[in-house]
Every structure is written in structure tokens, then in C-alpha cells.
Tab-separated table of C-alpha atoms in Angstrom:
chain	number	residue	atom	x	y	z
A	88	MET	CA	17.837	0.203	-19.853
A	89	GLY	CA	18.108	1.765	-17.080
A	90	ARG	CA	14.733	2.223	-15.862
A	91	GLY	CA	14.574	-2.076	-16.623
A	92	LEU	CA	17.151	-2.638	-14.675
A	93	THR	CA	15.699	-1.052	-11.776
A	94	ARG	CA	12.451	-2.815	-12.220
A	95	TRP	CA	14.291	-5.960	-12.907
A	96	ARG	CA	16.409	-5.623	-9.705
A	97	GLY	CA	13.452	-5.191	-8.122
A	98	ALA	CA	11.489	-8.446	-9.137
A	99	ALA	CA	14.680	-10.635	-9.458
A	100	LEU	CA	13.943	-12.585	-6.079
A	101	PRO	CA	9.950	-13.106	-6.842
A	102	ILE	CA	11.891	-14.610	-10.298
A	103	VAL	CA	13.974	-16.966	-8.704
A	104	GLN	CA	11.456	-18.481	-6.295
A	105	CYS	CA	9.535	-19.078	-9.525
A	106	ALA	CA	12.358	-20.511	-11.826
A	107	LEU	CA	12.415	-22.327	-8.925
A	108	SER	CA	10.044	-23.741	-7.579
A	109	ALA	CA	8.506	-24.846	-11.324
A	110	GLY	CA	11.651	-27.476	-10.746
A	111	LEU	CA	10.817	-28.331	-7.801
A	112	ALA	CA	7.156	-28.658	-8.458
A	113	TRP	CA	7.666	-30.726	-11.181
A	114	VAL	CA	9.977	-32.932	-9.580
A	115	ALA	CA	7.744	-33.500	-6.801
A	116	ALA	CA	5.208	-34.426	-9.056
A	117	THR	CA	6.487	-37.225	-10.795
A	118	LEU	CA	9.449	-38.401	-8.165
A	119	VAL	CA	6.940	-38.535	-5.386
A	120	ILE	CA	3.124	-38.206	-7.512
A	121	GLY	CA	4.007	-40.285	-10.267
A	122	HIS	CA	2.275	-38.269	-12.997
A	123	PRO	CA	4.579	-38.420	-15.938
A	124	ARG	CA	3.191	-35.505	-17.762
A	125	PRO	CA	2.639	-32.786	-14.351
A	126	PHE	CA	2.454	-29.722	-16.769
A	127	PHE	CA	0.197	-27.434	-14.436
A	128	ALA	CA	2.609	-28.418	-11.334
A	129	PRO	CA	5.112	-25.831	-12.654
A	130	ILE	CA	2.444	-23.765	-14.148
A	131	ALA	CA	0.658	-23.282	-10.215
A	132	ALA	CA	3.650	-23.133	-8.990
A	133	VAL	CA	4.639	-19.736	-10.863
A	134	VAL	CA	0.913	-18.573	-10.654
A	135	CYS	CA	0.660	-18.521	-7.509
A	136	LEU	CA	4.344	-17.036	-6.522
A	137	GLY	CA	4.003	-14.491	-9.709
A	138	VAL	CA	6.791	-11.608	-10.066
A	139	SER	CA	5.141	-9.670	-7.302
A	140	LEU	CA	5.634	-10.553	-3.116
A	141	GLY	CA	1.941	-10.360	-2.192
A	142	GLN	CA	-1.433	-11.998	-1.583
A	143	ARG	CA	0.554	-15.321	-2.236
A	144	LEU	CA	-1.648	-17.771	0.544
A	145	ARG	CA	-4.166	-16.078	-1.066
A	146	ARG	CA	-3.631	-16.843	-5.057
A	147	VAL	CA	-2.522	-20.913	-3.862
A	148	SER	CA	-6.257	-20.802	-2.037
A	149	GLU	CA	-8.258	-19.579	-5.416
A	150	LEU	CA	-5.777	-21.891	-7.387
A	151	VAL	CA	-7.126	-24.109	-6.107
A	152	VAL	CA	-10.697	-24.020	-5.712
A	153	GLY	CA	-10.313	-22.032	-9.635
A	154	VAL	CA	-8.715	-24.910	-10.600
A	155	SER	CA	-11.018	-27.694	-9.094
A	156	VAL	CA	-14.186	-26.057	-9.256
A	157	GLY	CA	-13.371	-26.163	-13.832
A	158	VAL	CA	-12.379	-29.346	-13.196
A	159	GLY	CA	-15.790	-31.018	-11.839
A	160	VAL	CA	-18.155	-28.897	-14.192
A	161	GLY	CA	-15.820	-29.827	-17.168
A	162	ASP	CA	-15.949	-33.303	-16.244
A	163	ALA	CA	-20.192	-33.177	-15.010
A	164	LEU	CA	-20.950	-31.885	-18.335
A	165	ILE	CA	-18.451	-32.778	-21.332
A	166	SER	CA	-19.545	-36.034	-19.875
A	167	TRP	CA	-23.476	-35.777	-21.057
A	168	ILE	CA	-22.340	-32.682	-24.012
A	169	GLY	CA	-20.151	-33.790	-25.859
A	170	SER	CA	-17.486	-31.258	-27.100
A	171	GLY	CA	-17.488	-28.693	-29.275
A	172	PRO	CA	-17.332	-25.094	-30.093
A	173	TRP	CA	-21.098	-24.646	-28.281
A	174	GLN	CA	-19.488	-26.926	-25.073
A	175	ILE	CA	-16.758	-24.968	-24.308
A	176	ALA	CA	-18.845	-22.507	-24.165
A	177	LEU	CA	-21.097	-23.371	-21.829
A	178	VAL	CA	-18.754	-25.224	-19.957
A	179	VAL	CA	-16.429	-21.824	-19.422
A	180	ALA	CA	-19.805	-19.522	-18.624
A	181	LEU	CA	-20.959	-21.846	-15.984
A	182	ALA	CA	-17.056	-22.555	-14.183
A	183	MET	CA	-16.841	-18.626	-14.361
A	184	SER	CA	-19.366	-18.299	-12.751
A	185	ALA	CA	-19.826	-20.470	-9.604
A	186	ALA	CA	-16.372	-18.973	-9.013
A	187	VAL	CA	-17.177	-15.857	-8.504
A	188	LEU	CA	-20.734	-16.779	-6.569
A	189	LEU	CA	-18.114	-19.115	-3.977
A	190	ASP	CA	-15.241	-15.700	-3.788
A	191	GLY	CA	-14.387	-12.495	-6.001
A	192	GLY	CA	-11.400	-13.106	-6.660
A	193	SER	CA	-9.788	-12.871	-10.199
A	194	VAL	CA	-7.209	-15.998	-9.841
A	195	ILE	CA	-9.933	-18.411	-9.382
A	196	ALA	CA	-12.400	-16.939	-11.642
A	197	LEU	CA	-9.205	-17.408	-14.690
A	198	GLN	CA	-8.618	-21.124	-13.811
A	199	ALA	CA	-11.395	-22.915	-13.303
A	200	GLY	CA	-12.772	-21.453	-16.939
A	201	SER	CA	-9.320	-22.103	-18.657
A	202	SER	CA	-9.896	-25.721	-16.566
A	203	ALA	CA	-12.949	-26.044	-17.834
A	204	VAL	CA	-11.225	-25.437	-21.241
A	205	LEU	CA	-8.360	-28.452	-20.959
A	206	VAL	CA	-11.226	-31.152	-19.567
A	207	ALA	CA	-13.530	-29.886	-22.050
A	208	THR	CA	-10.844	-29.951	-25.295
A	209	LEU	CA	-7.193	-32.052	-23.865
A	210	LEU	CA	-8.237	-33.794	-20.579
A	211	PRO	CA	-11.516	-34.786	-21.364
A	212	PRO	CA	-12.710	-37.066	-18.548
A	213	SER	CA	-12.169	-40.498	-20.379
A	214	ALA	CA	-9.011	-39.427	-20.476
A	215	GLY	CA	-9.295	-38.725	-16.184
A	216	GLY	CA	-7.487	-36.667	-15.915
A	217	GLY	CA	-9.348	-33.848	-14.130
A	218	PHE	CA	-8.099	-35.175	-10.332
A	219	ASP	CA	-4.581	-34.814	-11.246
A	220	ARG	CA	-5.252	-31.779	-12.615
A	221	MET	CA	-6.280	-30.521	-8.544
A	222	ILE	CA	-3.009	-33.049	-7.658
A	223	ASP	CA	-0.718	-31.177	-9.878
A	224	ALA	CA	-2.510	-28.291	-8.363
A	225	LEU	CA	-1.943	-28.414	-4.884
A	226	THR	CA	1.049	-29.206	-5.205
A	227	GLY	CA	2.987	-26.410	-6.879
A	228	GLY	CA	0.751	-24.372	-5.152
A	229	LEU	CA	2.359	-25.864	-1.449
A	230	VAL	CA	5.747	-26.385	-4.030
A	231	GLY	CA	6.048	-22.264	-4.419
A	232	LEU	CA	5.207	-21.727	-0.692
A	233	ALA	CA	7.741	-23.446	0.725
A	234	VAL	CA	10.217	-21.995	-1.485
A	235	ALA	CA	9.196	-18.817	-0.852
A	236	ALA	CA	9.469	-19.603	3.110
A	237	LEU	CA	13.036	-20.899	3.056
A	238	LEU	CA	13.544	-18.141	0.229
A	239	PRO	CA	11.878	-15.607	1.496
A	240	ALA	CA	12.481	-11.594	0.587
A	241	ASN	CA	13.037	-9.570	4.440
A	242	PRO	CA	10.199	-7.092	4.549
A	243	VAL	CA	11.520	-4.633	6.073
A	244	THR	CA	13.569	-4.190	2.883
A	245	VAL	CA	9.918	-4.194	0.898
A	246	ALA	CA	8.698	-1.178	3.355
A	247	GLN	CA	11.044	0.333	3.602
A	248	ARG	CA	11.575	0.939	0.241
A	249	GLN	CA	8.129	1.729	-0.079
A	250	LEU	CA	7.875	4.410	3.262
A	251	LYS	CA	11.317	6.304	0.907
A	252	VAL	CA	9.154	6.909	-2.055
A	253	LEU	CA	5.829	8.203	0.958
A	254	THR	CA	8.296	10.142	2.781
A	255	ASN	CA	9.680	12.280	-0.292
A	256	THR	CA	6.491	13.132	-1.439
A	257	LEU	CA	5.259	13.863	1.025
A	258	SER	CA	8.115	16.280	2.565
A	259	GLY	CA	9.143	17.716	-0.670
A	260	ALA	CA	5.020	19.172	-0.819
A	261	LEU	CA	5.896	21.015	3.054
A	262	ARG	CA	8.813	22.152	1.543
A	263	ASN	CA	7.319	23.333	-1.875
A	264	LEU	CA	4.918	25.058	-0.099
A	265	ALA	CA	6.812	26.462	2.232
A	266	ASP	CA	8.816	28.665	-0.825
A	267	ALA	CA	4.990	29.404	-2.442
A	268	LEU	CA	4.467	31.492	0.749
A	269	THR	CA	8.186	32.927	1.050
A	270	GLU	CA	7.383	33.941	-1.959
A	271	LYS	CA	3.576	34.301	-2.050
A	272	ASP	CA	3.495	32.825	-5.488
A	273	ALA	CA	-0.277	30.584	-6.074
A	274	VAL	CA	1.503	29.095	-8.686
A	275	LYS	CA	3.513	27.382	-6.858
A	276	ALA	CA	0.984	26.001	-4.050
A	277	ALA	CA	-1.381	24.966	-7.081
A	278	GLY	CA	1.424	22.780	-7.970
A	279	VAL	CA	2.375	21.475	-5.178
A	280	LEU	CA	-1.768	20.989	-5.021
A	281	ALA	CA	-1.413	18.740	-8.292
A	282	GLU	CA	1.396	16.809	-7.435
A	283	LEU	CA	-0.328	15.281	-4.884
A	284	ARG	CA	-3.411	14.636	-6.430
A	285	THR	CA	-1.221	11.950	-7.663
A	286	SER	CA	-0.264	10.403	-4.856
A	287	GLN	CA	-3.041	8.104	-3.874
A	288	THR	CA	-0.841	4.907	-5.820
A	289	THR	CA	2.151	5.876	-4.041
A	290	ILE	CA	0.196	5.264	0.131
A	291	ASP	CA	-1.942	2.399	-1.953
A	292	ASP	CA	2.249	0.823	-2.945
A	293	TYR	CA	3.164	0.837	0.914
A	294	LYS	CA	-0.035	-0.133	1.914
A	295	SER	CA	0.328	-3.359	0.186
A	296	ALA	CA	3.937	-3.579	1.030
A	297	LEU	CA	2.882	-3.658	3.953
A	298	GLN	CA	0.141	-6.512	3.305
A	299	THR	CA	3.513	-8.223	1.488
A	300	GLY	CA	5.700	-7.971	4.480
A	301	SER	CA	3.074	-8.999	7.178
A	302	GLU	CA	2.615	-12.541	4.689
A	303	ILE	CA	6.400	-12.702	4.428
A	304	ALA	CA	7.115	-12.642	8.316
A	305	LYS	CA	4.116	-15.549	8.965
A	306	ILE	CA	5.186	-18.001	6.222
A	307	ALA	CA	8.734	-17.986	6.097
A	308	PRO	CA	10.456	-18.783	9.765
A	309	ILE	CA	13.299	-16.575	9.117
A	310	ARG	CA	11.342	-13.711	8.840
A	311	TRP	CA	9.528	-14.311	12.431
A	312	ARG	CA	12.079	-12.169	14.296
A	313	SER	CA	10.985	-9.146	11.159
A	314	LYS	CA	7.209	-9.124	12.996
A	315	ASP	CA	7.934	-5.945	15.925
A	316	GLU	CA	9.955	-3.717	13.055
A	317	LEU	CA	7.250	-4.223	11.046
A	318	SER	CA	4.883	-2.874	13.364
A	319	ARG	CA	6.057	0.706	13.255
A	320	TYR	CA	5.122	1.051	9.605
A	321	GLN	CA	1.923	0.112	9.879
A	322	THR	CA	1.205	1.891	12.879
A	323	ALA	CA	2.898	5.123	9.984
A	324	ALA	CA	0.803	3.661	8.101
A	325	GLY	CA	-2.230	5.660	8.813
A	326	PRO	CA	-1.888	8.881	9.999
A	327	VAL	CA	1.487	9.626	7.394
A	328	ASP	CA	-2.369	8.626	4.936
A	329	TYR	CA	-3.514	10.895	6.155
A	330	ALA	CA	-1.349	13.880	6.940
A	331	ILE	CA	-0.638	13.448	3.234
A	332	ARG	CA	-4.930	14.538	2.449
A	333	ASN	CA	-4.157	17.161	5.159
A	334	THR	CA	-1.346	18.822	3.279
A	335	ARG	CA	-3.279	18.160	-0.232
A	336	VAL	CA	-6.100	20.578	1.992
A	337	LEU	CA	-3.008	22.614	2.710
A	338	ALA	CA	-1.753	22.976	-0.784
A	339	ARG	CA	-5.367	24.296	-1.899
A	340	ARG	CA	-5.636	26.573	1.250
A	341	THR	CA	-2.560	28.057	0.358
A	342	MET	CA	-3.501	28.531	-2.689
A	343	ALA	CA	-6.385	30.074	-1.927
A	344	ALA	CA	-4.962	32.231	0.618
A	345	LEU	CA	-2.419	33.496	-1.538
A	346	LYS	CA	-4.322	33.928	-5.155
A	347	ALA	CA	-7.290	36.112	-1.995
A	348	ALA	CA	-3.768	37.920	-1.054
A	349	GLU	CA	-4.710	37.158	2.463
A	350	GLU	CA	-1.733	37.680	5.315
A	351	ILE	CA	-0.864	34.285	6.706
A	352	PRO	CA	0.962	34.870	9.918
A	353	ASP	CA	5.501	34.984	9.973
A	354	GLY	CA	6.336	31.849	11.079
A	355	VAL	CA	4.411	29.448	8.494
A	356	PRO	CA	7.096	28.316	5.486
A	357	GLU	CA	9.532	27.459	8.914
A	358	VAL	CA	7.334	25.773	10.284
A	359	LEU	CA	6.265	23.769	7.379
A	360	LYS	CA	10.403	22.909	6.592
A	361	ASP	CA	10.205	21.672	10.375
A	362	TYR	CA	7.826	19.270	9.473
A	363	ALA	CA	9.762	18.129	6.804
A	364	ASP	CA	12.017	17.499	8.329
A	365	ALA	CA	10.197	15.344	10.639
A	366	VAL	CA	9.159	13.659	8.279
A	367	ASP	CA	12.324	12.841	6.848
A	368	ARG	CA	13.987	12.163	10.656
A	369	LEU	CA	10.770	9.799	10.791
A	370	ARG	CA	11.420	7.649	7.791
A	371	ALA	CA	15.140	7.264	8.757
A	372	GLU	CA	14.282	6.447	12.695
A	373	LEU	CA	12.015	3.594	10.985
A	374	GLU	CA	14.788	2.602	9.393
A	375	LYS	CA	17.618	2.035	12.419
A	376	GLY	CA	14.791	-0.081	13.811
A	377	ARG	CA	14.305	2.913	16.794
A	378	THR	CA	10.820	4.198	17.606
A	379	PRO	CA	10.783	8.006	16.622
A	380	LYS	CA	11.483	9.370	19.790
A	381	ASP	CA	12.737	12.601	17.942
A	382	THR	CA	10.654	12.994	15.237
A	383	ARG	CA	8.045	13.247	18.453
A	384	GLU	CA	9.954	15.497	19.480
A	385	ALA	CA	10.943	17.482	16.179
A	386	VAL	CA	6.912	18.020	15.534
A	387	ARG	CA	5.892	19.259	18.929
A	388	GLY	CA	8.990	21.846	18.679
A	389	ALA	CA	7.740	23.332	15.736
A	390	ALA	CA	3.680	23.432	16.279
A	391	ARG	CA	4.976	25.275	20.124
A	392	HIS	CA	6.647	27.936	17.946
A	393	LEU	CA	3.750	27.942	15.141
A	394	THR	CA	1.565	28.556	18.435
A	395	ALA	CA	3.515	31.030	20.257
A	396	ARG	CA	3.014	33.385	18.276
A	397	ARG	CA	-0.624	33.167	18.482
A	398	LEU	CA	-2.630	31.921	15.323
A	399	GLY	CA	-4.964	34.299	13.124
A	400	GLY	CA	-4.890	35.509	9.804
A	401	ASP	CA	-7.615	37.531	7.734
A	402	GLY	CA	-9.269	35.915	5.659
A	403	PHE	CA	-10.705	31.915	5.940
A	404	SER	CA	-8.524	30.397	3.968
A	405	SER	CA	-5.516	31.895	6.019
A	406	LYS	CA	-7.225	29.992	9.407
A	407	VAL	CA	-7.812	26.203	7.372
A	408	VAL	CA	-4.126	27.313	6.457
A	409	LEU	CA	-3.346	27.483	10.631
A	410	ALA	CA	-5.548	24.694	11.332
A	411	GLN	CA	-4.473	22.307	8.804
A	412	ILE	CA	-0.854	22.988	9.930
A	413	ARG	CA	-1.513	21.931	13.252
A	414	SER	CA	-3.237	18.837	11.799
A	415	VAL	CA	-1.063	17.401	9.600
A	416	ALA	CA	1.520	17.289	13.222
A	417	VAL	CA	-1.259	15.516	15.284
A	418	ASP	CA	-0.563	13.663	11.711
A	419	LEU	CA	3.054	13.194	12.466
A	420	LEU	CA	2.515	11.965	16.293
A	421	GLN	CA	0.356	9.797	15.506
A	422	ALA	CA	2.811	8.237	13.074
A	423	THR	CA	5.380	8.332	15.851
A	424	GLY	CA	3.422	5.980	18.144
A	425	LEU	CA	1.057	8.089	20.009
A	426	SER	CA	-2.749	8.691	19.699
A	427	ARG	CA	-5.047	10.210	19.008
A	428	SER	CA	-5.100	11.820	21.989
A	429	GLU	CA	-2.019	11.695	23.025
A	430	ALA	CA	-0.919	13.718	20.064
A	431	MET	CA	-3.741	17.111	20.504
A	432	GLU	CA	-2.669	16.721	24.445
A	433	ALA	CA	1.498	16.651	23.374
A	434	LEU	CA	0.650	19.500	20.869
A	435	PRO	CA	0.689	22.934	23.206
A	436	PRO	CA	-2.712	24.883	23.428
A	437	LEU	CA	-3.471	27.275	20.140
A	438	SER	CA	-4.697	29.912	22.743
A	439	PRO	CA	-6.839	32.060	19.480
A	440	PRO	CA	-7.674	35.655	20.180
A	441	ALA	CA	-10.124	35.916	22.252
A	442	GLY	CA	-13.736	35.482	20.346
A	443	SER	CA	-11.700	33.139	17.600
A	444	ALA	CA	-14.720	30.703	16.743
A	445	GLY	CA	-12.876	30.172	13.638
A	446	PRO	CA	-10.535	26.276	12.406
A	447	ALA	CA	-7.709	27.188	14.023
A	448	ALA	CA	-10.256	27.086	17.635
A	449	ALA	CA	-11.156	23.319	17.056
A	450	GLY	CA	-7.190	22.300	16.063
A	451	GLU	CA	-9.072	19.531	13.682
A	452	PRO	CA	-8.871	18.983	9.850
A	453	ALA	CA	-10.839	21.033	7.581
A	454	ARG	CA	-11.555	18.741	4.850
A	455	ASP	CA	-13.143	19.741	1.370
A	456	HIS	CA	-15.314	17.035	0.484
A	457	GLU	CA	-12.869	14.672	-2.486
A	458	ASP	CA	-10.490	14.198	1.191
A	459	ARG	CA	-12.996	13.414	3.631
A	460	PRO	CA	-12.001	9.957	5.415
A	461	GLY	CA	-13.507	6.671	3.428
A	462	ARG	CA	-12.872	8.257	-0.017
A	463	THR	CA	-10.192	7.097	-1.949
A	464	SER	CA	-10.701	5.851	-4.898
A	465	ARG	CA	-10.135	10.331	-5.654
A	466	PRO	CA	-6.473	11.398	-4.558
């Protein structure tokens, strides 16, 4: 029951928007347009809004186009071939095929197919309902968008909610890796790696929340002022994603280093904990609507502390661990608004021992094949 109430609270505003839009769409179609039973107007309003806040503009366009395609194909064919099982099958196949050729969206194909079915069964061309259905679809979609614009969610709150989940994942992983290094526990490092491999859904949810927030800020006049604050969350999206990817490689190499009993310089666990604190500070500063300058200084201080110990290591995995720690610092600095070049310049030089040419000397992330840029299907 508790989990159900939590889900309901998250969907309460979209539910209210759908309910209000359905009633207003019926009123608009009956009193303003004059359709006696415009059943598709409230349906269109609900489909356009749904219980999610994102991609509503796209759903409205897909709905109207899908209905138009379905009605057009149905009207053109049913008057020639009549109505029956094979006629319905043929009309649905042609309508959905035409919709897919026009656009790859799921709503447009489904609406084309369902509209063709209704024309072939309940609304034959002689009933004159085809054009009315297109008008009803447009009416419902526009009413839905109007309600969403006049009764919008807070786009910053939507982003904050998902960023909290994302940063908790990252800071928790960094702290657990620090504990694994302190305790020399390869099993704990493996647990961190397993958890990070399931983090792609969290990353996708955050990016979807940003897309939703941007849409709300565009269509809702009372949320136009949120654009600047929302841009800070958008700036952090890509770098935090890469920080999680680099932390995933860090966890993998930490596990390998511990299994091989490689020596990792003292102070690394403290730096990882400092990074975790910086991630929490990043979220707090963004929630307060501030440029995350304190986060920037915290990351620089943590990286400087580790560099002062002269990075080294007696094996490949330990060198990659140290290189990844540097890469995570660059990602976190970019999340505060710095460019990549500015983030690299903000860190002190590694100053590796003479003749060292390992990954730590490059200061670049050492990604395994599954962590290359562009690969998002498997975290």
C-alpha cells in the first residue's frame, strides 16, 4: 500500500490533468464545434497527456496524423471493398503501414490502425464520421495541451527528483569502493560493479525528466522563468553520466587490483569519499539554484590531495584505478559548468615518476569495450 501511494503521488498531477482535459474536450466538441457525441475528443485528450509528463507535443501530432491516416485509408477502401473480416485486416495493415512510413512513433501507428477499424465497423463512410473524428482528435489534443500549459508541473522539481536518485547512486558507489579498498575486499568491489551495471535506467530516467522539464518550460507561460535553473541540470546530465561510467570501470579495476593483491597508494579511499561528498554537494547546490562553485573547489581539493602523493602503483589495474579517479574528477568538474579543457586545466598536473607511460600519465579514462562512448544498450 505504501509503494502504491508513492506511485499515485507521483502521477497525481497528470491524472488530474487528464480528467480535466477529458471533460473540457467533450464540452468544447459538443458546445463549440457542435458534434452530438464526440467520443473521440476526450479519448484524444487522455492519450495526448497520459500519466507521464513527457513528449506531449509529439503525442498530439502523432495522434492527429494517425487518426487522419486511419480515417483516410478506411474511407478510401471500405466504400470500394465493403466491410468484413478480411476487409478490416487489409485496412488495418495498410493504415498502419502508411503511418510507419510517415513516422516511427508508436502512437501514430496505433491510432491509424484503431481509426481504420472504427471506420470499417462503427463509422462507415456513409455515416459521415471520418472528418468529424479528425476534428475531435485535434480538439482533444489542443485542449489537453492547454490544460497542461495552465496547470503545469514544476519542471525543476521533476529534474530534482530524478537527479537525487542518480547522485545517490554515484556517491554511494564511490563510498562503497572506498570501503572496499580500505578493507581490501574484492567481493565488495564486485558488488559495487554489479550495482553500477544496473544504473542505465536511472540515467535514462534523469534525461527523460530533463526532456519533460524542457517541454513544460516551453508550453507553460508560468514556468518560463524555470529555463535558466533547468539549464544547470541539463549541463550536469552528460558529465554525471560519464562519471558513473568511469566509476564503473574504476570498480572493475579495483576488483581486479584487489584480487591480484596490487598495492594502491594510501589516500585513495579518502579521495573517493571526498568525491562522494562533492557529488552530494552538487545536488544540494543545484537544488538551491546556485552555480555549483563549492562543488568545483571540493573536487579540485580532493584531486590535489591525491596528486601530492605522486600517483603510482605496481600493476596495470592499479594504474587504471588512478587514471579513472582523475577522469571522475574531470567529469564532476564538467558537471559544475566547466568545459572539458577548463576541467583539465583546473586539476594539478599528475607529475608521474620519470619514465612512467601508463594510463595515469595520460589523465584520460581507460574504458573497457562495454564503456566506450555511444554504447548505452548495456551499462
